Coordinates of N, CA and C in Angstrom, one line a residue:
M1 N -62.0 -22.2 -81.9 CA -61.8 -22.7 -80.5 C -61.3 -24.1 -80.6
A2 N -60.7 -24.6 -79.6 CA -60.2 -26.0 -79.6 C -60.7 -26.6 -78.3
K3 N -61.2 -27.8 -78.4 CA -61.6 -28.6 -77.3 C -60.9 -30.0 -77.4
H4 N -60.2 -30.4 -76.4 CA -59.6 -31.7 -76.3 C -58.6 -31.9 -77.5
G5 N -58.0 -30.8 -77.9 CA -57.0 -30.9 -79.0 C -57.6 -30.8 -80.4
V6 N -58.9 -30.7 -80.5 CA -59.5 -30.6 -81.8 C -60.0 -29.2 -82.1
V7 N -59.5 -28.6 -83.2 CA -59.9 -27.3 -83.6 C -61.3 -27.3 -84.2
D8 N -62.1 -26.4 -83.7 CA -63.5 -26.2 -84.1 C -63.6 -24.8 -84.6
V9 N -63.8 -24.6 -85.9 CA -63.9 -23.3 -86.5 C -65.4 -23.0 -86.7
K10 N -65.8 -21.9 -86.2 CA -67.2 -21.4 -86.3 C -67.2 -19.9 -86.5
L11 N -68.2 -19.4 -87.2 CA -68.4 -18.0 -87.3 C -69.0 -17.5 -86.0
M12 N -68.3 -16.6 -85.4 CA -68.7 -16.2 -84.0 C -69.8 -15.2 -84.1
G13 N -69.7 -14.3 -85.1 CA -70.7 -13.3 -85.3 C -70.3 -12.2 -86.2
M14 N -71.1 -11.3 -86.5 CA -70.8 -10.2 -87.4 C -71.1 -8.9 -86.6
Q15 N -70.2 -7.9 -86.8 CA -70.4 -6.7 -86.1 C -70.0 -5.6 -87.1
S16 N -70.9 -4.6 -87.2 CA -70.6 -3.4 -88.0 C -69.6 -2.5 -87.3
V17 N -68.8 -1.8 -88.2 CA -67.9 -0.8 -87.6 C -68.2 0.5 -88.2
T18 N -68.1 1.6 -87.4 CA -68.5 2.9 -87.9 C -67.4 3.4 -89.0
R19 N -66.2 3.0 -88.7 CA -65.1 3.3 -89.6 C -64.2 2.1 -89.7
P20 N -63.7 1.7 -90.9 CA -62.9 0.5 -91.0 C -61.4 0.8 -90.6
N21 N -61.2 1.2 -89.3 CA -59.9 1.3 -88.9 C -59.6 0.3 -87.8
A22 N -58.3 0.2 -87.4 CA -57.9 -0.9 -86.5 C -58.6 -0.8 -85.2
I23 N -58.8 0.3 -84.6 CA -59.4 0.5 -83.3 C -60.8 -0.1 -83.4
N24 N -61.6 0.4 -84.4 CA -63.0 -0.1 -84.5 C -63.1 -1.6 -84.8
I25 N -62.2 -2.1 -85.6 CA -62.2 -3.5 -85.9 C -61.9 -4.3 -84.6
H26 N -60.9 -3.9 -83.9 CA -60.5 -4.5 -82.6 C -61.7 -4.5 -81.6
K27 N -62.4 -3.4 -81.5 CA -63.5 -3.3 -80.6 C -64.6 -4.2 -81.1
A28 N -64.8 -4.4 -82.4 CA -65.8 -5.3 -83.0 C -65.5 -6.7 -82.6
I29 N -64.2 -7.1 -82.7 CA -63.8 -8.4 -82.3 C -64.1 -8.7 -80.9
E30 N -63.8 -7.8 -80.0 CA -64.0 -8.0 -78.6 C -65.5 -8.0 -78.3
C31 N -66.3 -7.2 -79.0 CA -67.7 -7.2 -78.9 C -68.3 -8.6 -79.2
C32 N -67.9 -9.1 -80.4 CA -68.3 -10.4 -80.8 C -68.0 -11.5 -79.8
V33 N -66.8 -11.4 -79.2 CA -66.4 -12.4 -78.2 C -67.3 -12.4 -77.0
T34 N -67.5 -11.2 -76.5 CA -68.4 -11.1 -75.3 C -69.8 -11.4 -75.6
M35 N -70.3 -11.1 -76.8 CA -71.7 -11.4 -77.1 C -72.0 -12.9 -77.5
Y36 N -71.0 -13.5 -78.2 CA -71.4 -14.8 -78.9 C -70.5 -16.0 -78.4
A37 N -69.3 -15.7 -77.9 CA -68.4 -16.8 -77.6 C -68.6 -17.6 -76.3
A38 N -69.4 -17.1 -75.4 CA -69.7 -17.7 -74.1 C -68.4 -17.9 -73.3
I39 N -67.4 -17.0 -73.6 CA -66.2 -17.0 -72.7 C -65.9 -15.5 -72.4
T40 N -65.0 -15.3 -71.4 CA -64.6 -14.0 -71.1 C -63.5 -13.5 -72.0
L41 N -63.3 -12.2 -72.0 CA -62.2 -11.7 -72.8 C -60.9 -12.2 -72.4
E42 N -60.7 -12.4 -71.1 CA -59.5 -13.0 -70.5 C -59.3 -14.4 -71.1
E43 N -60.3 -15.2 -71.1 CA -60.2 -16.5 -71.6 C -59.9 -16.5 -73.1
F44 N -60.5 -15.6 -73.8 CA -60.3 -15.4 -75.3 C -58.8 -15.1 -75.5
Y45 N -58.3 -14.1 -74.8 CA -56.9 -13.7 -75.1 C -55.9 -14.9 -74.6
A46 N -56.3 -15.6 -73.6 CA -55.4 -16.7 -73.2 C -55.4 -17.8 -74.3
K47 N -56.5 -18.0 -75.0 CA -56.5 -19.0 -76.0 C -56.2 -18.5 -77.4
L48 N -56.1 -17.2 -77.6 CA -55.8 -16.6 -78.9 C -54.4 -17.0 -79.4
V49 N -54.3 -17.6 -80.6 CA -53.0 -18.0 -81.1 C -52.6 -17.2 -82.3
A50 N -53.6 -17.0 -83.2 CA -53.3 -16.3 -84.5 C -54.4 -15.5 -85.0
L51 N -54.1 -14.6 -85.9 CA -55.1 -13.8 -86.6 C -54.8 -14.0 -88.1
G52 N -55.8 -14.5 -88.8 CA -55.7 -14.6 -90.3 C -56.5 -13.5 -90.9
S53 N -55.8 -12.8 -91.9 CA -56.5 -11.7 -92.5 C -56.0 -11.6 -94.0
D54 N -56.5 -10.5 -94.6 CA -56.2 -10.3 -96.0 C -54.8 -9.6 -96.2
G55 N -54.1 -9.3 -95.2 CA -52.8 -8.7 -95.3 C -52.8 -7.2 -95.4
A56 N -54.0 -6.6 -95.3 CA -54.0 -5.1 -95.4 C -53.4 -4.6 -94.1
S57 N -52.8 -3.4 -94.3 CA -52.0 -2.8 -93.1 C -52.9 -2.5 -91.9
V58 N -54.2 -2.2 -92.2 CA -55.1 -2.0 -91.0 C -55.2 -3.3 -90.2
M59 N -55.0 -4.4 -90.8 CA -55.1 -5.7 -90.1 C -53.8 -6.1 -89.5
V60 N -52.7 -6.1 -90.3 CA -51.4 -6.7 -89.8 C -50.3 -5.6 -89.5
G61 N -50.7 -4.4 -89.5 CA -49.7 -3.3 -89.3 C -49.0 -3.5 -87.9
Q62 N -47.7 -3.4 -87.9 CA -46.9 -3.7 -86.7 C -47.1 -2.7 -85.6
V63 N -47.5 -1.4 -85.9 CA -47.7 -0.4 -84.9 C -49.2 -0.2 -84.6
G64 N -50.0 0.0 -85.6 CA -51.4 0.4 -85.3 C -52.4 -0.5 -85.9
G65 N -52.0 -1.7 -86.4 CA -52.9 -2.6 -86.9 C -53.7 -3.4 -85.9
V66 N -54.7 -4.2 -86.3 CA -55.5 -5.0 -85.4 C -54.6 -6.0 -84.7
A67 N -53.7 -6.6 -85.5 CA -52.8 -7.6 -84.8 C -51.9 -6.9 -83.7
A68 N -51.5 -5.7 -83.9 CA -50.7 -5.0 -82.9 C -51.6 -4.8 -81.7
L69 N -52.8 -4.4 -81.9 CA -53.7 -4.2 -80.7 C -54.0 -5.5 -80.0
L70 N -54.2 -6.6 -80.7 CA -54.4 -7.8 -80.1 C -53.2 -8.3 -79.3
R71 N -52.0 -8.0 -79.9 CA -50.7 -8.4 -79.2 C -50.5 -7.7 -77.9
Q72 N -51.2 -6.5 -77.7 CA -51.0 -5.8 -76.4 C -51.5 -6.7 -75.3
K73 N -52.5 -7.6 -75.6 CA -53.1 -8.5 -74.6 C -52.6 -10.0 -74.8
Q74 N -52.1 -10.3 -76.0 CA -51.6 -11.6 -76.2 C -50.3 -11.5 -77.1
P75 N -49.2 -11.2 -76.4 CA -47.9 -10.9 -77.1 C -47.4 -12.0 -78.1
S76 N -47.8 -13.3 -77.9 CA -47.3 -14.3 -78.8 C -48.2 -14.5 -80.0
L77 N -49.2 -13.6 -80.2 CA -50.1 -13.7 -81.4 C -49.3 -13.8 -82.7
Q78 N -49.7 -14.6 -83.6 CA -49.1 -14.7 -84.9 C -50.1 -14.1 -85.9
A79 N -49.7 -13.1 -86.7 CA -50.5 -12.6 -87.7 C -50.2 -13.3 -89.0
V80 N -51.2 -13.9 -89.7 CA -51.1 -14.7 -90.9 C -51.8 -14.0 -92.0
H81 N -51.1 -13.8 -93.1 CA -51.7 -13.3 -94.3 C -52.4 -14.5 -95.0
C82 N -53.7 -14.4 -95.1 CA -54.5 -15.5 -95.7 C -53.9 -16.1 -97.0
I83 N -53.7 -17.4 -97.0 CA -53.1 -18.0 -98.2 C -53.9 -17.8 -99.5
A84 N -55.2 -17.8 -99.3 CA -56.0 -17.6 -100.5 C -55.8 -16.2 -101.1
H85 N -55.7 -15.2 -100.2 CA -55.4 -13.8 -100.7 C -54.0 -13.7 -101.3
R86 N -53.1 -14.3 -100.7 CA -51.7 -14.3 -101.2 C -51.6 -15.0 -102.6
L87 N -52.3 -16.1 -102.7 CA -52.3 -16.8 -104.0 C -53.0 -16.0 -105.1
E88 N -54.1 -15.3 -104.7 CA -54.7 -14.5 -105.7 C -53.9 -13.3 -106.1
L89 N -53.2 -12.7 -105.2 CA -52.2 -11.6 -105.5 C -51.1 -12.1 -106.4
A90 N -50.5 -13.2 -106.1 CA -49.4 -13.8 -106.9 C -49.9 -14.1 -108.3
Y91 N -51.1 -14.6 -108.4 CA -51.7 -15.0 -109.7 C -51.9 -13.7 -110.5
K92 N -52.4 -12.7 -109.9 CA -52.6 -11.4 -110.6 C -51.3 -10.8 -111.1
D93 N -50.3 -10.8 -110.2 CA -49.0 -10.3 -110.6 C -48.4 -11.1 -111.8
T94 N -48.6 -12.4 -111.8 CA -48.2 -13.2 -113.0 C -48.9 -12.8 -114.2
L95 N -50.2 -12.7 -114.1 CA -51.0 -12.3 -115.3 C -50.7 -11.0 -115.9
K96 N -50.4 -10.0 -115.0 CA -50.0 -8.7 -115.4 C -48.9 -8.7 -116.4
T97 N -48.1 -9.7 -116.4 CA -46.9 -9.8 -117.3 C -47.3 -10.2 -118.7
L98 N -48.5 -10.7 -118.9 CA -49.0 -11.2 -120.2 C -49.8 -10.1 -120.9
P99 N -49.3 -9.7 -122.1 CA -50.0 -8.7 -122.9 C -51.4 -9.0 -123.1
L100 N -51.8 -10.3 -123.4 CA -53.2 -10.6 -123.7 C -54.1 -10.3 -122.5
F101 N -53.6 -10.7 -121.3 CA -54.4 -10.4 -120.1 C -54.6 -8.9 -119.9
T102 N -53.6 -8.1 -120.2 CA -53.8 -6.6 -120.0 C -54.8 -6.1 -121.0
K103 N -54.8 -6.7 -122.3 CA -55.8 -6.3 -123.3 C -57.2 -6.7 -122.9
V104 N -57.3 -7.9 -122.4 CA -58.7 -8.4 -122.0 C -59.2 -7.6 -120.8
D105 N -58.3 -7.3 -119.8 CA -58.7 -6.6 -118.6 C -59.1 -5.2 -119.0
T106 N -58.4 -4.5 -119.9 CA -58.7 -3.2 -120.4 C -60.0 -3.2 -121.1
L107 N -60.2 -4.2 -122.0 CA -61.5 -4.3 -122.7 C -62.7 -4.4 -121.8
L108 N -62.6 -5.3 -120.8 CA -63.7 -5.5 -119.8 C -63.9 -4.2 -119.1
L109 N -62.9 -3.5 -118.7 CA -63.1 -2.3 -117.9 C -63.8 -1.2 -118.8
H110 N -63.3 -1.1 -120.0 CA -63.9 -0.1 -120.9 C -65.4 -0.4 -121.3
I111 N -65.7 -1.7 -121.4 CA -67.1 -2.1 -121.7 C -67.9 -1.7 -120.5
Y112 N -67.4 -2.1 -119.3 CA -68.2 -1.7 -118.1 C -68.4 -0.2 -118.0
L113 N -67.4 0.6 -118.2 CA -67.5 2.0 -118.1 C -68.4 2.6 -119.1
L114 N -68.4 2.1 -120.3 CA -69.2 2.5 -121.4 C -70.7 2.5 -121.0
Y115 N -71.1 1.4 -120.4 CA -72.5 1.2 -120.0 C -72.8 1.8 -118.7
H116 N -71.8 1.7 -117.8 CA -72.1 2.3 -116.4 C -72.2 3.8 -116.4
N117 N -71.5 4.5 -117.3 CA -71.5 5.9 -117.3 C -72.5 6.6 -118.2
S118 N -73.3 5.7 -118.9 CA -74.3 6.3 -119.9 C -75.6 5.6 -119.8
A119 N -76.6 6.3 -119.3 CA -78.0 5.8 -119.2 C -78.5 5.4 -120.6
P120 N -78.3 6.2 -121.6 CA -78.8 5.8 -123.0 C -78.1 4.5 -123.5
M121 N -76.9 4.3 -123.2 CA -76.2 3.1 -123.6 C -76.8 1.9 -122.9
R122 N -77.0 2.0 -121.6 CA -77.6 1.0 -120.8 C -79.0 0.6 -121.3
S123 N -79.8 1.7 -121.5 CA -81.1 1.5 -122.0 C -81.1 0.8 -123.4
G124 N -80.2 1.2 -124.3 CA -80.1 0.6 -125.6 C -79.7 -0.9 -125.5
L125 N -78.8 -1.2 -124.6 CA -78.4 -2.6 -124.4 C -79.5 -3.4 -123.9
Q126 N -80.3 -2.9 -123.0 CA -81.5 -3.6 -122.4 C -82.5 -3.9 -123.5
E127 N -82.7 -2.9 -124.4 CA -83.6 -3.1 -125.6 C -83.1 -4.2 -126.5
T128 N -81.8 -4.2 -126.7 CA -81.2 -5.3 -127.6 C -81.4 -6.6 -126.9
Y129 N -81.2 -6.7 -125.6 CA -81.4 -8.0 -124.9 C -82.9 -8.4 -125.1
K130 N -83.8 -7.5 -125.0 CA -85.2 -7.8 -125.3 C -85.5 -8.4 -126.7
A131 N -84.8 -7.8 -127.7 CA -84.9 -8.2 -129.0 C -84.4 -9.6 -129.2
F132 N -83.4 -10.0 -128.4 CA -82.8 -11.3 -128.4 C -83.6 -12.3 -127.5
A133 N -84.6 -11.8 -126.9 CA -85.4 -12.6 -125.9 C -84.6 -13.1 -124.8
R134 N -83.7 -12.3 -124.2 CA -82.9 -12.7 -123.1 C -83.0 -11.7 -122.0
S135 N -82.8 -12.2 -120.8 CA -82.8 -11.3 -119.6 C -81.5 -10.5 -119.7
A136 N -81.6 -9.2 -119.3 CA -80.4 -8.4 -119.5 C -79.4 -8.7 -118.4
Q137 N -78.1 -8.8 -118.8 CA -77.0 -8.9 -118.0 C -76.0 -7.8 -118.3
M138 N -76.0 -6.8 -117.4 CA -75.1 -5.7 -117.6 C -73.7 -6.0 -117.3
P139 N -72.7 -5.4 -118.0 CA -71.3 -5.6 -117.7 C -71.0 -5.3 -116.3
T140 N -70.1 -6.0 -115.7 CA -69.7 -5.8 -114.3 C -68.3 -5.3 -114.2
R141 N -68.0 -4.7 -113.1 CA -66.6 -4.1 -112.9 C -65.6 -5.2 -112.7
V142 N -64.4 -5.0 -113.2 CA -63.3 -5.9 -112.9 C -62.4 -5.2 -112.0
G143 N -61.6 -6.0 -111.3 CA -60.6 -5.4 -110.4 C -61.1 -5.3 -108.9
G144 N -60.3 -4.6 -108.1 CA -60.7 -4.5 -106.7 C -60.3 -5.7 -105.9
T145 N -60.9 -5.8 -104.7 CA -60.6 -7.0 -103.9 C -61.4 -8.1 -104.6
R146 N -61.0 -9.3 -104.4 CA -61.6 -10.5 -105.0 C -61.7 -10.3 -106.5
W147 N -60.7 -9.8 -107.1 CA -60.7 -9.5 -108.6 C -60.9 -10.7 -109.4
M148 N -60.5 -11.9 -109.0 CA -60.6 -13.1 -109.8 C -62.1 -13.4 -110.1
P149 N -62.9 -13.5 -109.0 CA -64.4 -13.8 -109.3 C -65.0 -12.6 -110.1
H150 N -64.6 -11.4 -109.9 CA -65.2 -10.3 -110.7 C -64.8 -10.4 -112.1
T151 N -63.5 -10.7 -112.4 CA -63.1 -10.9 -113.8 C -63.8 -12.0 -114.5
E152 N -63.9 -13.1 -113.7 CA -64.6 -14.3 -114.3 C -66.0 -14.0 -114.6
K153 N -66.7 -13.3 -113.7 CA -68.1 -12.9 -114.0 C -68.2 -12.0 -115.2
A154 N -67.3 -11.0 -115.3 CA -67.3 -10.0 -116.4 C -67.1 -10.8 -117.7
C155 N -66.1 -11.7 -117.7 CA -65.8 -12.5 -118.9 C -67.0 -13.3 -119.3
G156 N -67.6 -13.9 -118.3 CA -68.8 -14.8 -118.6 C -69.9 -14.1 -119.2
I157 N -70.2 -12.9 -118.7 CA -71.3 -12.1 -119.2 C -71.0 -11.7 -120.7
L158 N -69.8 -11.2 -120.9 CA -69.4 -10.8 -122.3 C -69.5 -12.0 -123.3
M159 N -68.9 -13.1 -122.8 CA -68.9 -14.3 -123.7 C -70.2 -14.9 -124.0
R160 N -71.1 -15.0 -123.0 CA -72.4 -15.6 -123.2 C -73.3 -14.7 -124.0
N161 N -73.0 -13.4 -124.0 CA -73.9 -12.4 -124.6 C -73.2 -11.6 -125.7
Y162 N -72.1 -12.2 -126.2 CA -71.3 -11.5 -127.2 C -72.2 -11.0 -128.4
D163 N -73.1 -11.9 -128.8 CA -73.9 -11.4 -130.0 C -74.8 -10.2 -129.6
V164 N -75.3 -10.1 -128.4 CA -76.1 -9.0 -128.0 C -75.2 -7.7 -127.9
F165 N -74.1 -7.8 -127.3 CA -73.2 -6.7 -127.3 C -72.7 -6.2 -128.7
A166 N -72.4 -7.2 -129.5 CA -72.0 -6.9 -130.9 C -73.1 -6.2 -131.7
E167 N -74.3 -6.7 -131.5 CA -75.5 -6.1 -132.2 C -75.7 -4.6 -131.7
H168 N -75.7 -4.5 -130.4 CA -76.0 -3.2 -129.8 C -74.9 -2.2 -130.2
L169 N -73.6 -2.6 -130.2 CA -72.5 -1.6 -130.6 C -72.6 -1.4 -132.1
S170 N -73.0 -2.3 -132.8 CA -73.2 -2.1 -134.3 C -74.3 -1.1 -134.5
Q171 N -75.4 -1.2 -133.8 CA -76.5 -0.2 -133.9 C -76.0 1.2 -133.5
V172 N -75.3 1.3 -132.5 CA -74.8 2.6 -132.0 C -73.8 3.2 -133.0
T173 N -72.9 2.4 -133.6 CA -72.0 2.8 -134.6 C -72.7 3.3 -135.8
T174 N -73.7 2.6 -136.3 CA -74.5 2.9 -137.5 C -75.3 4.2 -137.2
Q175 N -75.8 4.4 -136.0 CA -76.6 5.6 -135.7 C -75.7 6.8 -135.6
S176 N -74.5 6.7 -135.2 CA -73.6 7.8 -135.0 C -72.9 8.2 -136.3
V177 N -72.8 7.3 -137.3 CA -72.2 7.6 -138.6 C -73.3 8.0 -139.5
R178 N -73.4 9.3 -139.7 CA -74.5 9.8 -140.6 C -73.8 10.4 -141.9
P179 N -74.5 10.1 -143.0 CA -73.9 10.7 -144.2 C -73.8 12.2 -144.2
V180 N -72.7 12.7 -144.8 CA -72.6 14.2 -144.8 C -73.3 14.7 -146.1
S181 N -74.1 15.7 -145.9 CA -74.9 16.2 -147.1 C -74.3 17.4 -147.6

């Protein structure tokens, strides 16, 4: 909202949606306005200038996106792809061209899947953490939305606990390689 030419940004509220589609998100926006903004929907649409979002088609789609639904009542609305999301996507596209990044990303994903898909492996890693007198930090998934923080977290867990992972994988390898009689 703006008062006397000064923009005042506040979280208006949070609203659950039954399905994450444009119609339900649009309804949730209008619900938040009527519940929390202390203005009418008519005033809201009169003051509405822009919609900042992650750039997903459900948000900025020209025909059925949230921006298109808002434009039905405010034709001059500007839909803006959030600069933080754009920067993150550009950064990821750049990193994808580096072979080392691809190798690290694949390694982190496989370590996550190794422990995520196997209860015995998770249990064994937890026991190894206990032997090292550390609290267990399980590998986390990389990728998805907000992939930079996820990748940073996954790298941090692996790097801080490299000795634990190395010991556990060494034990697993030793146990699986049995002499042939």
